């Protein structure tokens, strides 16, 4: 596959006005299986993707420009499963992701602004930003009848994301620590799923988690932080016919 090249809107020096198209070639091997009398479903995939002229967002001291890293490689494993346990009311869903994404060559990569404006570094062999090495989820859910026509379903989500850098220059300030968030929901409704009333919430522990940390335009060595959503509670009524 590929992404087309393009143009940056501004440049103080006339450099980096144009960036080239990005190309990617992926090899993937996957398997799907049913086990334990068809109560356990497992899907697994291993992959390797080679990027040429990887498009990256780089801070030039005043603006963010798109530039090209020479090459990068991403390889890893993705797995998900669903298990209808021997306890008839309990099921488990989960996923696991393992990723190793590194620059093969990136000689003129932007350096942290603490090194000086418009300085560069060699990121060959270093990790790609926004590419956590591990991610995982686990969702136990229970379902049971209430009377002849109603049912109750409750589930809780444990979501894990490994540490990652959130800026291309791999500035230590932009490193986001590994984190786990918890969501949950409980529904009561018709067993034929014609209607349901659901109470739920996300980030129930109300953790303050950074989503991205970037240099502040025109203010070197200061940073903008965007934060993931805090605790949210919702009530929903759904109906189908």
mmCIF file of C-alpha atoms in Angstrom:
data_model
loop_
_atom_site.group_PDB
_atom_site.id
_atom_site.type_symbol
_atom_site.label_atom_id
_atom_site.label_comp_id
_atom_site.label_asym_id
_atom_site.label_seq_id
_atom_site.Cartn_x
_atom_site.Cartn_y
_atom_site.Cartn_z
ATOM 1 C CA UNK A 1 0.000 0.000 0.000
ATOM 2 C CA UNK A 2 0.949 3.642 -0.128
ATOM 3 C CA UNK A 3 0.043 7.138 1.057
ATOM 4 C CA UNK A 4 0.486 9.968 -1.395
ATOM 5 C CA UNK A 5 3.050 12.701 -0.892
ATOM 6 C CA UNK A 6 2.162 16.337 -0.355
ATOM 7 C CA UNK A 7 3.196 19.819 0.691
ATOM 8 C CA UNK A 8 3.774 21.607 3.985
ATOM 9 C CA UNK A 9 2.053 24.948 4.370
ATOM 10 C CA UNK A 10 5.021 26.993 5.549
ATOM 11 C CA UNK A 11 8.787 26.988 5.863
ATOM 12 C CA UNK A 12 11.242 29.575 7.210
ATOM 13 C CA UNK A 13 14.150 28.253 5.154
ATOM 14 C CA UNK A 14 12.407 26.841 2.091
ATOM 15 C CA UNK A 15 13.344 23.301 3.163
ATOM 16 C CA UNK A 16 10.878 20.450 3.667
ATOM 17 C CA UNK A 17 8.138 22.067 1.605
ATOM 18 C CA UNK A 18 7.530 18.759 -0.155
ATOM 19 C CA UNK A 19 7.292 15.275 1.338
ATOM 20 C CA UNK A 20 7.339 12.033 -0.632
ATOM 21 C CA UNK A 21 4.805 9.231 -0.800
ATOM 22 C CA UNK A 22 5.023 6.508 1.836
ATOM 23 C CA UNK A 23 5.083 2.876 0.762
ATOM 24 C CA UNK A 24 4.392 -0.171 2.920
ATOM 25 C CA UNK A 25 4.776 -3.896 2.247
ATOM 26 C CA UNK A 26 3.264 -6.364 4.704
ATOM 27 C CA UNK A 27 3.651 -10.106 5.154
ATOM 28 C CA UNK A 28 1.125 -11.730 7.482
ATOM 29 C CA UNK A 29 0.399 -15.249 8.699
ATOM 30 C CA UNK A 30 -2.775 -15.947 10.658
ATOM 31 C CA UNK A 31 -4.784 -18.790 12.108
ATOM 32 C CA UNK A 32 -8.343 -19.178 13.359
ATOM 33 C CA UNK A 33 -9.443 -22.048 15.564
ATOM 34 C CA UNK A 34 -12.312 -23.490 17.611
ATOM 35 C CA UNK A 35 -11.465 -25.537 20.705
ATOM 36 C CA UNK A 36 -13.028 -27.145 23.780
ATOM 37 C CA UNK A 37 -16.109 -28.404 21.949
ATOM 38 C CA UNK A 38 -16.359 -25.116 20.047
ATOM 39 C CA UNK A 39 -16.658 -23.053 23.236
ATOM 40 C CA UNK A 40 -13.281 -21.334 22.716
ATOM 41 C CA UNK A 41 -12.556 -19.259 19.626
ATOM 42 C CA UNK A 42 -8.990 -18.026 19.051
ATOM 43 C CA UNK A 43 -7.626 -15.836 16.250
ATOM 44 C CA UNK A 44 -3.899 -15.128 15.991
ATOM 45 C CA UNK A 45 -1.767 -13.227 13.484
ATOM 46 C CA UNK A 46 1.953 -12.549 13.145
ATOM 47 C CA UNK A 47 2.997 -9.770 10.791
ATOM 48 C CA UNK A 48 5.942 -7.800 9.442
ATOM 49 C CA UNK A 49 5.552 -4.453 7.693
ATOM 50 C CA UNK A 50 8.358 -2.621 5.926
ATOM 51 C CA UNK A 51 7.919 1.134 5.371
ATOM 52 C CA UNK A 52 9.798 3.233 2.841
ATOM 53 C CA UNK A 53 9.769 7.029 3.220
ATOM 54 C CA UNK A 54 7.636 6.737 6.355
ATOM 55 C CA UNK A 55 5.719 10.007 6.815
ATOM 56 C CA UNK A 56 6.257 11.501 10.284
ATOM 57 C CA UNK A 57 5.170 14.738 11.942
ATOM 58 C CA UNK A 58 8.226 16.751 13.016
ATOM 59 C CA UNK A 59 8.480 19.992 15.028
ATOM 60 C CA UNK A 60 10.772 22.544 13.349
ATOM 61 C CA UNK A 61 10.854 25.027 16.243
ATOM 62 C CA UNK A 62 7.795 26.963 15.139
ATOM 63 C CA UNK A 63 5.481 24.620 13.264
ATOM 64 C CA UNK A 64 4.854 20.921 12.740
ATOM 65 C CA UNK A 65 5.885 19.668 9.286
ATOM 66 C CA UNK A 66 5.456 16.284 7.651
ATOM 67 C CA UNK A 67 8.830 14.788 6.729
ATOM 68 C CA UNK A 68 10.029 11.379 5.557
ATOM 69 C CA UNK A 69 12.048 8.912 7.580
ATOM 70 C CA UNK A 70 14.122 6.741 5.247
ATOM 71 C CA UNK A 71 12.687 3.407 6.379
ATOM 72 C CA UNK A 72 11.078 1.617 9.315
ATOM 73 C CA UNK A 73 9.951 -1.894 10.218
ATOM 74 C CA UNK A 74 7.000 -2.949 12.365
ATOM 75 C CA UNK A 75 6.533 -6.568 13.389
ATOM 76 C CA UNK A 76 4.524 -8.319 16.022
ATOM 77 C CA UNK A 77 1.654 -10.504 17.111
ATOM 78 C CA UNK A 78 -2.088 -9.890 17.454
ATOM 79 C CA UNK A 79 -4.347 -12.358 19.262
ATOM 80 C CA UNK A 80 -7.967 -12.331 20.379
ATOM 81 C CA UNK A 81 -10.228 -14.940 21.938
ATOM 82 C CA UNK A 82 -13.770 -15.590 23.132
ATOM 83 C CA UNK A 83 -14.485 -18.338 25.667
ATOM 84 C CA UNK A 84 -17.910 -19.590 26.706
ATOM 85 C CA UNK A 85 -16.818 -20.980 30.057
ATOM 86 C CA UNK A 86 -18.240 -24.122 31.762
ATOM 87 C CA UNK A 87 -20.218 -21.660 33.906
ATOM 88 C CA UNK A 88 -23.142 -21.088 31.563
ATOM 89 C CA UNK A 89 -23.667 -17.491 32.672
ATOM 90 C CA UNK A 90 -19.997 -16.435 32.249
ATOM 91 C CA UNK A 91 -18.045 -15.636 29.085
ATOM 92 C CA UNK A 92 -14.583 -14.123 28.607
ATOM 93 C CA UNK A 93 -13.283 -11.977 25.759
ATOM 94 C CA UNK A 94 -9.717 -10.811 25.462
ATOM 95 C CA UNK A 95 -6.983 -9.576 23.182
ATOM 96 C CA UNK A 96 -3.217 -9.192 23.161
ATOM 97 C CA UNK A 97 -0.946 -7.117 20.952
ATOM 98 C CA UNK A 98 2.856 -7.298 20.815
ATOM 99 C CA UNK A 99 4.588 -4.723 18.601
ATOM 100 C CA UNK A 100 8.185 -3.870 17.756
ATOM 101 C CA UNK A 101 8.255 -0.771 15.533
ATOM 102 C CA UNK A 102 11.683 0.759 14.884
ATOM 103 C CA UNK A 103 13.326 3.088 12.410
ATOM 104 C CA UNK A 104 15.792 1.286 10.151
ATOM 105 C CA UNK A 105 17.207 4.607 8.951
ATOM 106 C CA UNK A 106 16.368 8.145 10.044
ATOM 107 C CA UNK A 107 19.561 10.188 9.907
ATOM 108 C CA UNK A 108 18.124 13.704 10.040
ATOM 109 C CA UNK A 109 15.394 13.187 12.593
ATOM 110 C CA UNK A 110 14.373 16.168 14.736
ATOM 111 C CA UNK A 111 16.093 16.289 18.117
ATOM 112 C CA UNK A 112 14.447 17.362 21.388
ATOM 113 C CA UNK A 113 14.105 21.138 21.512
ATOM 114 C CA UNK A 114 16.345 21.152 24.610
ATOM 115 C CA UNK A 115 19.207 20.332 22.185
ATOM 116 C CA UNK A 116 18.552 23.585 20.313
ATOM 117 C CA UNK A 117 16.254 24.818 17.552
ATOM 118 C CA UNK A 118 16.480 22.908 14.244
ATOM 119 C CA UNK A 119 18.970 20.354 15.593
ATOM 120 C CA UNK A 120 18.840 16.779 14.336
ATOM 121 C CA UNK A 121 19.678 13.297 15.557
ATOM 122 C CA UNK A 122 20.068 9.779 14.169
ATOM 123 C CA UNK A 123 17.101 7.617 15.216
ATOM 124 C CA UNK A 124 18.212 4.508 13.315
ATOM 125 C CA UNK A 125 17.373 1.479 15.478
ATOM 126 C CA UNK A 126 15.158 3.541 17.810
ATOM 127 C CA UNK A 127 11.464 3.024 18.468
ATOM 128 C CA UNK A 128 8.758 4.715 16.414
ATOM 129 C CA UNK A 129 6.600 7.158 18.379
ATOM 130 C CA UNK A 130 2.993 6.230 19.243
ATOM 131 C CA UNK A 131 3.813 2.515 19.046
ATOM 132 C CA UNK A 132 3.443 0.839 22.466
ATOM 133 C CA UNK A 133 5.148 -2.538 22.653
ATOM 134 C CA UNK A 134 2.238 -4.186 24.481
ATOM 135 C CA UNK A 135 -1.516 -3.744 24.595
ATOM 136 C CA UNK A 136 -4.141 -6.039 26.045
ATOM 137 C CA UNK A 137 -7.780 -6.271 27.057
ATOM 138 C CA UNK A 138 -9.905 -8.628 29.123
ATOM 139 C CA UNK A 139 -13.704 -8.530 29.379
ATOM 140 C CA UNK A 140 -15.577 -10.948 31.637
ATOM 141 C CA UNK A 141 -19.347 -10.769 31.192
ATOM 142 C CA UNK A 142 -22.268 -12.503 32.906
ATOM 143 C CA UNK A 143 -25.777 -13.061 31.571
ATOM 144 C CA UNK A 144 -28.738 -14.491 33.435
ATOM 145 C CA UNK A 145 -32.538 -14.473 33.049
ATOM 146 C CA UNK A 146 -34.958 -12.548 35.256
ATOM 147 C CA UNK A 147 -38.350 -14.188 35.000
ATOM 148 C CA UNK A 148 -39.624 -15.496 31.676
ATOM 149 C CA UNK A 149 -38.992 -12.516 29.420
ATOM 150 C CA UNK A 150 -36.262 -10.343 30.953
ATOM 151 C CA UNK A 151 -32.525 -10.758 31.149
ATOM 152 C CA UNK A 152 -29.586 -9.002 32.797
ATOM 153 C CA UNK A 153 -26.098 -8.678 31.354
ATOM 154 C CA UNK A 154 -23.099 -7.143 33.099
ATOM 155 C CA UNK A 155 -19.543 -6.727 31.840
ATOM 156 C CA UNK A 156 -16.300 -5.102 32.935
ATOM 157 C CA UNK A 157 -13.421 -4.106 30.630
ATOM 158 C CA UNK A 158 -9.767 -4.041 31.670
ATOM 159 C CA UNK A 159 -7.772 -2.147 29.035
ATOM 160 C CA UNK A 160 -3.959 -2.027 29.155
ATOM 161 C CA UNK A 161 -1.581 0.037 27.030
ATOM 162 C CA UNK A 162 2.202 -0.081 27.323
ATOM 163 C CA UNK A 163 4.490 2.921 27.537
ATOM 164 C CA UNK A 164 5.152 4.961 24.414
ATOM 165 C CA UNK A 165 6.658 8.191 23.155
ATOM 166 C CA UNK A 166 4.084 10.630 21.819
ATOM 167 C CA UNK A 167 6.420 12.813 19.725
ATOM 168 C CA UNK A 168 8.696 11.940 16.817
ATOM 169 C CA UNK A 169 11.857 13.283 18.458
ATOM 170 C CA UNK A 170 11.554 10.793 21.374
ATOM 171 C CA UNK A 171 11.980 13.617 23.870
ATOM 172 C CA UNK A 172 11.866 11.967 27.348
ATOM 173 C CA UNK A 173 9.302 14.579 28.401
ATOM 174 C CA UNK A 174 6.850 13.169 25.823
ATOM 175 C CA UNK A 175 7.009 9.609 27.169
ATOM 176 C CA UNK A 176 3.629 8.311 28.355
ATOM 177 C CA UNK A 177 3.756 5.632 31.032
ATOM 178 C CA UNK A 178 1.954 2.300 30.750
ATOM 179 C CA UNK A 179 -1.597 2.495 32.041
ATOM 180 C CA UNK A 180 -4.713 0.418 32.698
ATOM 181 C CA UNK A 181 -8.263 1.732 32.585
ATOM 182 C CA UNK A 182 -11.483 0.056 33.685
ATOM 183 C CA UNK A 183 -14.926 0.366 32.125
ATOM 184 C CA UNK A 184 -18.156 -1.423 33.047
ATOM 185 C CA UNK A 185 -21.814 -1.642 32.090
ATOM 186 C CA UNK A 186 -24.973 -3.433 33.200
ATOM 187 C CA UNK A 187 -28.102 -3.884 31.090
ATOM 188 C CA UNK A 188 -31.607 -5.115 31.733
ATOM 189 C CA UNK A 189 -33.923 -5.827 28.854
ATOM 190 C CA UNK A 190 -36.007 -8.249 26.866
ATOM 191 C CA UNK A 191 -34.482 -11.654 26.208
ATOM 192 C CA UNK A 192 -35.341 -11.263 22.517
ATOM 193 C CA UNK A 193 -33.174 -8.080 22.554
ATOM 194 C CA UNK A 194 -36.066 -5.872 21.429
ATOM 195 C CA UNK A 195 -35.182 -3.305 24.103
ATOM 196 C CA UNK A 196 -32.568 -2.710 26.793
ATOM 197 C CA UNK A 197 -31.750 -0.167 29.478
ATOM 198 C CA UNK A 198 -28.008 0.185 30.101
ATOM 199 C CA UNK A 199 -26.033 1.912 32.844
ATOM 200 C CA UNK A 200 -22.309 2.142 32.193
ATOM 201 C CA UNK A 201 -19.126 4.080 32.656
ATOM 202 C CA UNK A 202 -15.569 4.427 31.355
ATOM 203 C CA UNK A 203 -12.298 5.162 33.170
ATOM 204 C CA UNK A 204 -14.085 4.374 36.407
ATOM 205 C CA UNK A 205 -10.991 5.004 38.540
ATOM 206 C CA UNK A 206 -10.816 8.523 37.008
ATOM 207 C CA UNK A 207 -7.121 8.201 36.152
ATOM 208 C CA UNK A 208 -5.382 11.244 34.673
ATOM 209 C CA UNK A 209 -3.710 9.797 31.569
ATOM 210 C CA UNK A 210 -1.917 11.822 28.914
ATOM 211 C CA UNK A 211 -3.027 11.198 25.351
ATOM 212 C CA UNK A 212 -0.248 13.168 23.664
ATOM 213 C CA UNK A 213 2.546 15.540 24.702
ATOM 214 C CA UNK A 214 3.932 17.920 22.069
ATOM 215 C CA UNK A 215 6.202 20.955 21.902
ATOM 216 C CA UNK A 216 4.390 24.287 22.155
ATOM 217 C CA UNK A 217 4.537 26.375 18.994
ATOM 218 C CA UNK A 218 6.687 29.534 19.458
ATOM 219 C CA UNK A 219 7.547 28.617 23.081
ATOM 220 C CA UNK A 220 10.614 26.324 23.040
ATOM 221 C CA UNK A 221 11.018 23.874 25.937
ATOM 222 C CA UNK A 222 7.363 24.145 26.929
ATOM 223 C CA UNK A 223 4.801 21.471 26.126
ATOM 224 C CA UNK A 224 1.122 20.997 25.363
ATOM 225 C CA UNK A 225 -0.561 17.977 26.913
ATOM 226 C CA UNK A 226 -3.871 16.533 25.785
ATOM 227 C CA UNK A 227 -5.529 14.224 28.275
ATOM 228 C CA UNK A 228 -7.689 11.151 27.792
ATOM 229 C CA UNK A 229 -11.216 11.450 29.091
ATOM 230 C CA UNK A 230 -11.808 11.168 32.806
ATOM 231 C CA UNK A 231 -14.592 9.176 34.432
ATOM 232 C CA UNK A 232 -17.781 9.137 32.361
ATOM 233 C CA UNK A 233 -21.150 7.669 33.350
ATOM 234 C CA UNK A 234 -23.994 7.096 30.902
ATOM 235 C CA UNK A 235 -27.553 5.778 30.831
ATOM 236 C CA UNK A 236 -28.941 4.516 27.526
ATOM 237 C CA UNK A 237 -32.243 3.115 26.325
ATOM 238 C CA UNK A 238 -32.243 1.147 23.084
ATOM 239 C CA UNK A 239 -35.027 -0.470 21.103
ATOM 240 C CA UNK A 240 -35.248 -2.423 17.848
ATOM 241 C CA UNK A 241 -38.155 -3.545 15.721
#
